PDB file of N, CA and C in Angstrom:
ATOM      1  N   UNK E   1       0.816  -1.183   0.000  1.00 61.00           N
ATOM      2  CA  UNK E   1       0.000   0.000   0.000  1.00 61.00           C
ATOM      3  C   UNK E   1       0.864   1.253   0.000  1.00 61.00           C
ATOM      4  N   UNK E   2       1.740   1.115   0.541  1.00 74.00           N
ATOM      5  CA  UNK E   2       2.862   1.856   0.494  1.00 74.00           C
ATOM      6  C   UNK E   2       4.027   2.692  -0.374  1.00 74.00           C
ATOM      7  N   UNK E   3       3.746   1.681  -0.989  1.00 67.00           N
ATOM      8  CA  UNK E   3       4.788   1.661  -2.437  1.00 67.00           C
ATOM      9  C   UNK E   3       3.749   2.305  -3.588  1.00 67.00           C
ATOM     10  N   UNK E   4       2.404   1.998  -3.653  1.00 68.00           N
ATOM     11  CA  UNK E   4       1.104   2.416  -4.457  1.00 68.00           C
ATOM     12  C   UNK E   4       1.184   4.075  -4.089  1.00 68.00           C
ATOM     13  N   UNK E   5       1.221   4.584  -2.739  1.00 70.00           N
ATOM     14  CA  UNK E   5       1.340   6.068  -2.456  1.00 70.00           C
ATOM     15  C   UNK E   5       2.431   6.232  -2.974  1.00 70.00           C
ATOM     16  N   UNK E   6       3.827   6.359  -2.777  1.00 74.00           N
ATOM     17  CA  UNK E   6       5.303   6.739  -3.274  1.00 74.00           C
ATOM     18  C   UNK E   6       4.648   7.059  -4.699  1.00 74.00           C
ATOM     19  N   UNK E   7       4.637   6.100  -5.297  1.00 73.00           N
ATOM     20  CA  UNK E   7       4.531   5.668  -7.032  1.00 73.00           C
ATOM     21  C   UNK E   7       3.398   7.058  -7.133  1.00 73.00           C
ATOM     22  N   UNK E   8       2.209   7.068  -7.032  1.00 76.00           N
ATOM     23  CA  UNK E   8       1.179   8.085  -7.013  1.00 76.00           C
ATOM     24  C   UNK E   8       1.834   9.562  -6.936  1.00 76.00           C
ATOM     25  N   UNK E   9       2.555   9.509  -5.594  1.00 77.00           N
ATOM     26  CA  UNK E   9       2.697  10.985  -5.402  1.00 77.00           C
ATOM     27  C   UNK E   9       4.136  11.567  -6.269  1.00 77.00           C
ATOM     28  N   UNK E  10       5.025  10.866  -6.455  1.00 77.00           N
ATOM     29  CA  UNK E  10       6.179  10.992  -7.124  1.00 77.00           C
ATOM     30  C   UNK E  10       5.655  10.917  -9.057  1.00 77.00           C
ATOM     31  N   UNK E  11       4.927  10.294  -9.322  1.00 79.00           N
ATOM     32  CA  UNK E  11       4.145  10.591 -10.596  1.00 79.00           C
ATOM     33  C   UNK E  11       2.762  11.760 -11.024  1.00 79.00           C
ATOM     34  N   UNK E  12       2.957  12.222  -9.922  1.00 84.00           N
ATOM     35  CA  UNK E  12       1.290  13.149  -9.931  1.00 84.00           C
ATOM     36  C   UNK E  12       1.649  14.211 -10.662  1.00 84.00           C
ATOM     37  N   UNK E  13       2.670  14.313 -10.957  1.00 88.00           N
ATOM     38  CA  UNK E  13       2.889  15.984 -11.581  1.00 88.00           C
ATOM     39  C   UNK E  13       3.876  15.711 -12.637  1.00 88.00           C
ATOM     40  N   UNK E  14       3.410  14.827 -14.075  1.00 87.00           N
ATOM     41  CA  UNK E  14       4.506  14.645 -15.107  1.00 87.00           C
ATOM     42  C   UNK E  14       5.463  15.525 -15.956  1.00 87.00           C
ATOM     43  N   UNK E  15       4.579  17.202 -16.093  1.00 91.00           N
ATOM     44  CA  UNK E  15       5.383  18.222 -16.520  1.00 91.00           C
ATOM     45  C   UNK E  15       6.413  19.166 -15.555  1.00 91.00           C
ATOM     46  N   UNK E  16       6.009  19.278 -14.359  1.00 92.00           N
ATOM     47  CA  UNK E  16       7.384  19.151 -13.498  1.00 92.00           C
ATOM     48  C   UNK E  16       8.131  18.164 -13.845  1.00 92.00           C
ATOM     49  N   UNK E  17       7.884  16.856 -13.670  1.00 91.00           N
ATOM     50  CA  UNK E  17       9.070  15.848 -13.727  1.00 91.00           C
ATOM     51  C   UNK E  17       9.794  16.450 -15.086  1.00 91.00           C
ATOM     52  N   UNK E  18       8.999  16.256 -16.365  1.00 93.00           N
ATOM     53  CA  UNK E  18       9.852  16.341 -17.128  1.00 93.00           C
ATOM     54  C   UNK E  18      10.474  17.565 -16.786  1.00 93.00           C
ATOM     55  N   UNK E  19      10.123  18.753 -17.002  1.00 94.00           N
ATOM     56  CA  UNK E  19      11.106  19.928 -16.840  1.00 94.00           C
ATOM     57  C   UNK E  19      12.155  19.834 -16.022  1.00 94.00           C
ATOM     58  N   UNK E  20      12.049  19.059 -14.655  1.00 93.00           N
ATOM     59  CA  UNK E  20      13.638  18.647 -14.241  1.00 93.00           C
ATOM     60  C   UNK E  20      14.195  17.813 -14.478  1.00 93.00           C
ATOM     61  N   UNK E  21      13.614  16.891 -15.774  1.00 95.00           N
ATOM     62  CA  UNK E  21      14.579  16.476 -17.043  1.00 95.00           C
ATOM     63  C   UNK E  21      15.362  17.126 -17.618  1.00 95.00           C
ATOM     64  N   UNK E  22      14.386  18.145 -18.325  1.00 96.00           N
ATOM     65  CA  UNK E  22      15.065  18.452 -19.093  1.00 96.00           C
ATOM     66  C   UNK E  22      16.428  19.703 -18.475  1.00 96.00           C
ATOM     67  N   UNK E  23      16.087  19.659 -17.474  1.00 96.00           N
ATOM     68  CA  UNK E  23      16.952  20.660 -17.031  1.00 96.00           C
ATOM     69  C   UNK E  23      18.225  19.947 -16.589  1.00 96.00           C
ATOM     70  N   UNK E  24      18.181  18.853 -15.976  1.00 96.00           N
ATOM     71  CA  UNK E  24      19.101  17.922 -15.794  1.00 96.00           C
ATOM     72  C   UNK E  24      20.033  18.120 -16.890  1.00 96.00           C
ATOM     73  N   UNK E  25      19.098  17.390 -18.337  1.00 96.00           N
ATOM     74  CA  UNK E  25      19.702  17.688 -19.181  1.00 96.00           C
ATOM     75  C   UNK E  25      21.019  18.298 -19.838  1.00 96.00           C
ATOM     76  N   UNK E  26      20.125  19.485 -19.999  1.00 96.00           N
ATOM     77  CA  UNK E  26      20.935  20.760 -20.594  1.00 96.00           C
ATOM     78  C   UNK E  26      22.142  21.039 -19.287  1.00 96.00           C
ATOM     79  N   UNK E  27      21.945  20.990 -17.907  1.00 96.00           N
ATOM     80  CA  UNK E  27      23.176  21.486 -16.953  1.00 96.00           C
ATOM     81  C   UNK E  27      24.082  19.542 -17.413  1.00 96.00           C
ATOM     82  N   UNK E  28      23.450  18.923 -17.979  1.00 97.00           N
ATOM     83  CA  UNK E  28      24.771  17.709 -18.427  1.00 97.00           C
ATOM     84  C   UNK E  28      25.551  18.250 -19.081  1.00 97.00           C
ATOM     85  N   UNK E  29      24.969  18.529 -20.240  1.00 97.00           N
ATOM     86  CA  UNK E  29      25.272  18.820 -21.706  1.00 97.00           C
ATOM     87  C   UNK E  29      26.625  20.008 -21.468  1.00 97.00           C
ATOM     88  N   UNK E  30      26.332  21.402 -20.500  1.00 96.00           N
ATOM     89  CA  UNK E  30      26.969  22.199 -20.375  1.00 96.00           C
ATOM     90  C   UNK E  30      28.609  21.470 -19.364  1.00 96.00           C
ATOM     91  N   UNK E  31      28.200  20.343 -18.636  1.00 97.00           N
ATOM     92  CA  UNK E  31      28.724  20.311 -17.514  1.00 97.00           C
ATOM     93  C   UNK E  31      29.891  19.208 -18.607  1.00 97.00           C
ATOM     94  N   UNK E  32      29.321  18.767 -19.304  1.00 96.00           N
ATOM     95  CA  UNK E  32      30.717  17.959 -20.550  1.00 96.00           C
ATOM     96  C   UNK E  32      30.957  18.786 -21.348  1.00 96.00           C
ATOM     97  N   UNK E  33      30.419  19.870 -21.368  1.00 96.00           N
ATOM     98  CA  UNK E  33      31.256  21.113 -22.165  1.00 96.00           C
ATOM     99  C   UNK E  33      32.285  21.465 -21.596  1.00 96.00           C
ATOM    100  N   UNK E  34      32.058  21.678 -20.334  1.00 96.00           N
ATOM    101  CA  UNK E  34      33.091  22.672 -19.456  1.00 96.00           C
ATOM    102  C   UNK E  34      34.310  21.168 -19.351  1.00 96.00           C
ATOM    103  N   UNK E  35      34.184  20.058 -18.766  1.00 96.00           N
ATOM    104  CA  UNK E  35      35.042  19.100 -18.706  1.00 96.00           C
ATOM    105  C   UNK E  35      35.756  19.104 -20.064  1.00 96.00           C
ATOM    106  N   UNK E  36      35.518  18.350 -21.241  1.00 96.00           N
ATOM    107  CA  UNK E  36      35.933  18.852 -22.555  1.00 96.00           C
ATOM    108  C   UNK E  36      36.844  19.798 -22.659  1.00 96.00           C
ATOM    109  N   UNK E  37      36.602  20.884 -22.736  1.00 96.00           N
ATOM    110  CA  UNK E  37      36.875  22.591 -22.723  1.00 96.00           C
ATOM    111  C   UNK E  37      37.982  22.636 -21.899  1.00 96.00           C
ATOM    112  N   UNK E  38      38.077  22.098 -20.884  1.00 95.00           N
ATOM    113  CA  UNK E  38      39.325  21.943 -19.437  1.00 95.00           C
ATOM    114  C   UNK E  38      40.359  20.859 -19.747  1.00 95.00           C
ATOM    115  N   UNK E  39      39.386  19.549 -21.002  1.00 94.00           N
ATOM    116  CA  UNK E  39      40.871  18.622 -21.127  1.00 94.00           C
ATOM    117  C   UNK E  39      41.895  19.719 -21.923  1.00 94.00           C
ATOM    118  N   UNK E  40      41.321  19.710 -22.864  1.00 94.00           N
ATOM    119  CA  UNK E  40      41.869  20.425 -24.266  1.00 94.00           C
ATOM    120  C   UNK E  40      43.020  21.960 -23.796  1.00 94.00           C
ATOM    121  N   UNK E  41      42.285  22.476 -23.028  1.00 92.00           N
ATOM    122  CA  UNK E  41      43.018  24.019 -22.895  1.00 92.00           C
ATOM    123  C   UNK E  41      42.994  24.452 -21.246  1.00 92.00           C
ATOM    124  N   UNK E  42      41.777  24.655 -20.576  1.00 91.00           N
ATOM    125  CA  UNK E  42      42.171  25.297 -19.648  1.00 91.00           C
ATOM    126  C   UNK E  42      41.486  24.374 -18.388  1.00 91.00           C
ATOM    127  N   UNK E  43      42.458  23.495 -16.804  1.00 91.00           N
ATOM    128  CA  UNK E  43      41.998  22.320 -16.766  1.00 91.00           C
ATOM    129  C   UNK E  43      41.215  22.946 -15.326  1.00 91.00           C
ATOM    130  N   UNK E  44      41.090  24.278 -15.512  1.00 94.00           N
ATOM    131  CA  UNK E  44      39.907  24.465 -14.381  1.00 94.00           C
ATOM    132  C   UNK E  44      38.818  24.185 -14.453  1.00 94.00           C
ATOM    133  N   UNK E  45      38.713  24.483 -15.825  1.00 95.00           N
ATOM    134  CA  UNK E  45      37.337  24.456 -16.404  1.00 95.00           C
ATOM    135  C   UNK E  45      36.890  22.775 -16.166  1.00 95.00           C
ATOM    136  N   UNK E  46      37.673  22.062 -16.387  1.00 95.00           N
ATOM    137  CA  UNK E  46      37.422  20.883 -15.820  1.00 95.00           C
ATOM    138  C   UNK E  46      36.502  20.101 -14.369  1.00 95.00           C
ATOM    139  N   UNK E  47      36.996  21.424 -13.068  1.00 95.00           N
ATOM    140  CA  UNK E  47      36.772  21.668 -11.731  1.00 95.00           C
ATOM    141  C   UNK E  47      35.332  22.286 -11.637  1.00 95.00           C
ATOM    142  N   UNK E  48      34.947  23.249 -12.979  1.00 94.00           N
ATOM    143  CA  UNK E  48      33.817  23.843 -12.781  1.00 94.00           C
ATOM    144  C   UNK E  48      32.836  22.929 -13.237  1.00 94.00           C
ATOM    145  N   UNK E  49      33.194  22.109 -14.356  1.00 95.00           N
ATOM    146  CA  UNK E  49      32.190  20.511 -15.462  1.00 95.00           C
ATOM    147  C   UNK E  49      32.269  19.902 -14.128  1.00 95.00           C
ATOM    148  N   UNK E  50      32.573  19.445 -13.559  1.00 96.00           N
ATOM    149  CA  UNK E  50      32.502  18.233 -12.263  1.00 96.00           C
ATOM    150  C   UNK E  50      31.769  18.614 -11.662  1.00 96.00           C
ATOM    151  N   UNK E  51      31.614  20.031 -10.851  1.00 96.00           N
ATOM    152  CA  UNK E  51      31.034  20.519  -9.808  1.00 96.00           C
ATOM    153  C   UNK E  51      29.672  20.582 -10.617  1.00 96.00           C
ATOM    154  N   UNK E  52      29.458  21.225 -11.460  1.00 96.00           N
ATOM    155  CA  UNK E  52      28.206  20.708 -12.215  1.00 96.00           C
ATOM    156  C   UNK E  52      27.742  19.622 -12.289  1.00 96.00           C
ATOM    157  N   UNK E  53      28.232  18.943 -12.199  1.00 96.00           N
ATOM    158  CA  UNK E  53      27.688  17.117 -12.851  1.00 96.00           C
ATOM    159  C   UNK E  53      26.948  17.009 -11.526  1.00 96.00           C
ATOM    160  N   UNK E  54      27.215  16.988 -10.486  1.00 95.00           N
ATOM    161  CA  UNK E  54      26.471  16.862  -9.455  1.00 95.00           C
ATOM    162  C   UNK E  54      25.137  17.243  -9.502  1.00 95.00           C
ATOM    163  N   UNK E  55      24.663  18.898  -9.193  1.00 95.00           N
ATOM    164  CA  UNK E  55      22.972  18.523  -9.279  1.00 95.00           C
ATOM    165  C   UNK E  55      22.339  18.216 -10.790  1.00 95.00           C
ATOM    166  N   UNK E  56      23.729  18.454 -12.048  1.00 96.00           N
ATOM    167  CA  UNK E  56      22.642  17.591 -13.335  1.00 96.00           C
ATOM    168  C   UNK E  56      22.511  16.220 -12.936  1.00 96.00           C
ATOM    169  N   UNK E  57      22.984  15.164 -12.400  1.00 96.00           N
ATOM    170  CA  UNK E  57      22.422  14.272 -12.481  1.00 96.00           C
ATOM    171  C   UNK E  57      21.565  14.343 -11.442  1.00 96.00           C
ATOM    172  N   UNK E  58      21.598  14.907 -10.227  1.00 95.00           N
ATOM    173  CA  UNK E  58      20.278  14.645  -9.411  1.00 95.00           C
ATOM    174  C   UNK E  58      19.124  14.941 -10.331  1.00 95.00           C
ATOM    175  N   UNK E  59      19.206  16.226 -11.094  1.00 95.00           N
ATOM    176  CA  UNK E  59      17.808  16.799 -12.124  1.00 95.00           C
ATOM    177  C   UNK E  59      17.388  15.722 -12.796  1.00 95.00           C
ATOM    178  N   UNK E  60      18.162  15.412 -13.299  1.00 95.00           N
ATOM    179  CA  UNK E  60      18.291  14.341 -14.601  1.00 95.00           C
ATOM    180  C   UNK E  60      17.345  12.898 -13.929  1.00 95.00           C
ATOM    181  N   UNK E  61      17.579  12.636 -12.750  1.00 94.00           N
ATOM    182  CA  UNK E  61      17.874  11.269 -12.271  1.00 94.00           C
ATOM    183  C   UNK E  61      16.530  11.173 -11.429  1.00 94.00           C
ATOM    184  N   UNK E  62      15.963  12.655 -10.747  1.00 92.00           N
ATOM    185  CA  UNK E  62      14.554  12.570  -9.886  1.00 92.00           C
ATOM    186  C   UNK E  62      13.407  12.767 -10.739  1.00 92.00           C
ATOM    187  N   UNK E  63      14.064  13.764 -12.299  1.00 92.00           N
ATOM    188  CA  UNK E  63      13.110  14.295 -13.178  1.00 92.00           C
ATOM    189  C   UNK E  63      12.360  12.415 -13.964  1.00 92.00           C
ATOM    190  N   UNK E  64      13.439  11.515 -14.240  1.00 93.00           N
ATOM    191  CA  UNK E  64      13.360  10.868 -14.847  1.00 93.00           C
ATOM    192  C   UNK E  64      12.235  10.037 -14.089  1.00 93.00           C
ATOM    193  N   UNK E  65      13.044   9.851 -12.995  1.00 91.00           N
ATOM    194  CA  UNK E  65      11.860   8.793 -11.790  1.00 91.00           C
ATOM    195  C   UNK E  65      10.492   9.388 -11.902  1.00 91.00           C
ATOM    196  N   UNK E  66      10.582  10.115 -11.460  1.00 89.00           N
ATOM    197  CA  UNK E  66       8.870  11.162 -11.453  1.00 89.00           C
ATOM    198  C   UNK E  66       8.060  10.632 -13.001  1.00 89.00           C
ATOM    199  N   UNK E  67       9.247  10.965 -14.124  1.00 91.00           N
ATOM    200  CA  UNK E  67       8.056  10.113 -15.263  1.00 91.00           C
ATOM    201  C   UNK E  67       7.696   8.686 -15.884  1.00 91.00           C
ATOM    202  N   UNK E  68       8.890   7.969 -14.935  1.00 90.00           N
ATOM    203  CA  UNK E  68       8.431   6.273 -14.902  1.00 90.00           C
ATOM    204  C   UNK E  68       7.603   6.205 -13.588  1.00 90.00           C
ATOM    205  N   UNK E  69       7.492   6.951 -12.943  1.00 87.00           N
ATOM    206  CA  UNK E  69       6.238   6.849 -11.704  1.00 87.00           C
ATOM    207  C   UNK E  69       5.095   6.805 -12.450  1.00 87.00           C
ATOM    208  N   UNK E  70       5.045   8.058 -13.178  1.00 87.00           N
ATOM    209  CA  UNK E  70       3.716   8.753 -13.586  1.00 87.00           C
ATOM    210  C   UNK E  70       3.278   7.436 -14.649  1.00 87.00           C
ATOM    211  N   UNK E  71       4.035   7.018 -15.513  1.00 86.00           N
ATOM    212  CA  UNK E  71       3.761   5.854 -16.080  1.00 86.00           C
ATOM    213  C   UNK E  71       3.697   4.576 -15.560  1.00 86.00           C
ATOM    214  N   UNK E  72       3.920   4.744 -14.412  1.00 84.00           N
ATOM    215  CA  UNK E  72       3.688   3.116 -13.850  1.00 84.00           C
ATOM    216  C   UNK E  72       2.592   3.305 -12.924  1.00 84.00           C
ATOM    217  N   UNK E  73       2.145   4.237 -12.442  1.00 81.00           N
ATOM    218  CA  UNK E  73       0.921   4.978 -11.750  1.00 81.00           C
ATOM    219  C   UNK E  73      -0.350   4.462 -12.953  1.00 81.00           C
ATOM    220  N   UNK E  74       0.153   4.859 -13.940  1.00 82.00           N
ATOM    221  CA  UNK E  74      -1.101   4.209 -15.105  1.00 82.00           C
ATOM    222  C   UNK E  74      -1.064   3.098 -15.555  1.00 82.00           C
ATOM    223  N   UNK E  75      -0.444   2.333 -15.438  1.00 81.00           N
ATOM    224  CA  UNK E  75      -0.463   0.670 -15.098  1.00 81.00           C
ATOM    225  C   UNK E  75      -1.040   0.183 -14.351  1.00 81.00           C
ATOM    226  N   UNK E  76      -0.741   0.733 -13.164  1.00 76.00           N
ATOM    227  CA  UNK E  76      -1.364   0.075 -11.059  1.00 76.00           C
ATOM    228  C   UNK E  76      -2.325   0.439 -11.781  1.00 76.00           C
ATOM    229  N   UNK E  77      -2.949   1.829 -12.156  1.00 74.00           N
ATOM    230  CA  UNK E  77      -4.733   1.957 -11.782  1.00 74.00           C
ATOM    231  C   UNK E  77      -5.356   1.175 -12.807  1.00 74.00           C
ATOM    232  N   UNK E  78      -5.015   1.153 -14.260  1.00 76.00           N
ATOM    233  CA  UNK E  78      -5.517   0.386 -14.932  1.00 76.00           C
ATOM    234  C   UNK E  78      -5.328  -1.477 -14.378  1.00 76.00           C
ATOM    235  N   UNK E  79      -4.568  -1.550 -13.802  1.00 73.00           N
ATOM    236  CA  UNK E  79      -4.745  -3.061 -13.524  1.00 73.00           C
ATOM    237  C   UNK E  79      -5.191  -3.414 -12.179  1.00 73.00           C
ATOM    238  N   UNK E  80      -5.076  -2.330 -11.344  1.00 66.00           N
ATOM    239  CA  UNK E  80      -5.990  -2.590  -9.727  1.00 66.00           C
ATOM    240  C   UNK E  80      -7.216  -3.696  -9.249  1.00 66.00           C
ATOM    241  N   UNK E  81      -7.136  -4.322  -8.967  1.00 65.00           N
ATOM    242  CA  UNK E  81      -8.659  -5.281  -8.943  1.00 65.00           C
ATOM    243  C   UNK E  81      -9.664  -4.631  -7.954  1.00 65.00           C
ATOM    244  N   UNK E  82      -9.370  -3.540  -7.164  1.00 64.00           N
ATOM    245  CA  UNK E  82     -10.468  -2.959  -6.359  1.00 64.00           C
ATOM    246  C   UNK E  82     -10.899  -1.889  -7.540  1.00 64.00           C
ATOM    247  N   UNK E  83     -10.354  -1.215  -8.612  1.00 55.00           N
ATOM    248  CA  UNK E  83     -11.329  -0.605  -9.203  1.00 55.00           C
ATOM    249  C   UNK E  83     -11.275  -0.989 -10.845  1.00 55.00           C
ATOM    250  N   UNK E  84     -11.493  -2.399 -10.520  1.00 52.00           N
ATOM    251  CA  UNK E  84     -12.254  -2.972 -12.225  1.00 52.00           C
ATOM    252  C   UNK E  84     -13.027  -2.271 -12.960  1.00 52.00           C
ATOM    253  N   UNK E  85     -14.177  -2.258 -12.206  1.00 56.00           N
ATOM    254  CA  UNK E  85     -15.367  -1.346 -12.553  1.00 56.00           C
ATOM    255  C   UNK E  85     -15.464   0.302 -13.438  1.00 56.00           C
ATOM    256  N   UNK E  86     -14.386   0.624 -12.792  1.00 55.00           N
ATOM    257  CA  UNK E  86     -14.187   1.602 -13.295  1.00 55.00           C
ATOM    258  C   UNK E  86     -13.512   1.905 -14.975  1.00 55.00           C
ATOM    259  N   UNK E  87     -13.036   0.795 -15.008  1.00 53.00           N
ATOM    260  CA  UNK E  87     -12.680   1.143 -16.920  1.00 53.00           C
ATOM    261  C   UNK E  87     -13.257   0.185 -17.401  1.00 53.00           C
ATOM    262  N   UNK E  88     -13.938  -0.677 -17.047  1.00 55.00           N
ATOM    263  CA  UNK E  88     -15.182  -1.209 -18.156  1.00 55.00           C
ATOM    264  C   UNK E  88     -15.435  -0.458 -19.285  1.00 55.00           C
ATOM    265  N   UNK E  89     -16.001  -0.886 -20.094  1.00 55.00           N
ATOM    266  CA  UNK E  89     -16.923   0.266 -20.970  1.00 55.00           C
ATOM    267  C   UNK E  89     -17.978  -0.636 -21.148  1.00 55.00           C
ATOM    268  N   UNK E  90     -19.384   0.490 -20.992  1.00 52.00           N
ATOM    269  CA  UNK E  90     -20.528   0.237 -20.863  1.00 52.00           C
ATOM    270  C   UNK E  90     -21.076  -0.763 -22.347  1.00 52.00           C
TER     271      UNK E  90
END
């Protein structure tokens, strides 16, 4: 019953999730720029890509969960046996 709430409340809001996808994202994308950018020429820049990588992957990594919740949230309810009834069609 437990795990049914988590799943629910961590999926209830799929365009937040995604947006801290996609934000994950893009602070990746920048954060292997700056690493890149630091092998090649200047290796601070390296120090600043790392320190980044940190909350992109949290973004990346809670945004993602939130939208396999939200999709597995519509699995549980469609397959629930206490509410059959409810997607019948008449």
């Amino acid at each position: 019953m437990r795990f049914k709430y988590c799943i629910y409340r961590l999926g209830n809001t799929p365009k937040l999730s995604l947006k801290r996808f996609l934000i994950g994202l893009c602070l990746f994308v920048f954060s292997a720029g700056f690493i890149m950018y630091g092998y090649f020429e200047e290796p601070l820049y390296q120090l600043a890509g790392l320190i980044l990588l940190a909350p992109a992957l949290f973004f990346a990594i809670y945004g993602y969960i939130g939208l396999f919740a939200n999709r597995f949230s519509q699995v549980i309810s469609i397959n629930d046996p206490v509410d059959t009834n409810k997607h019948k069609q008449p």
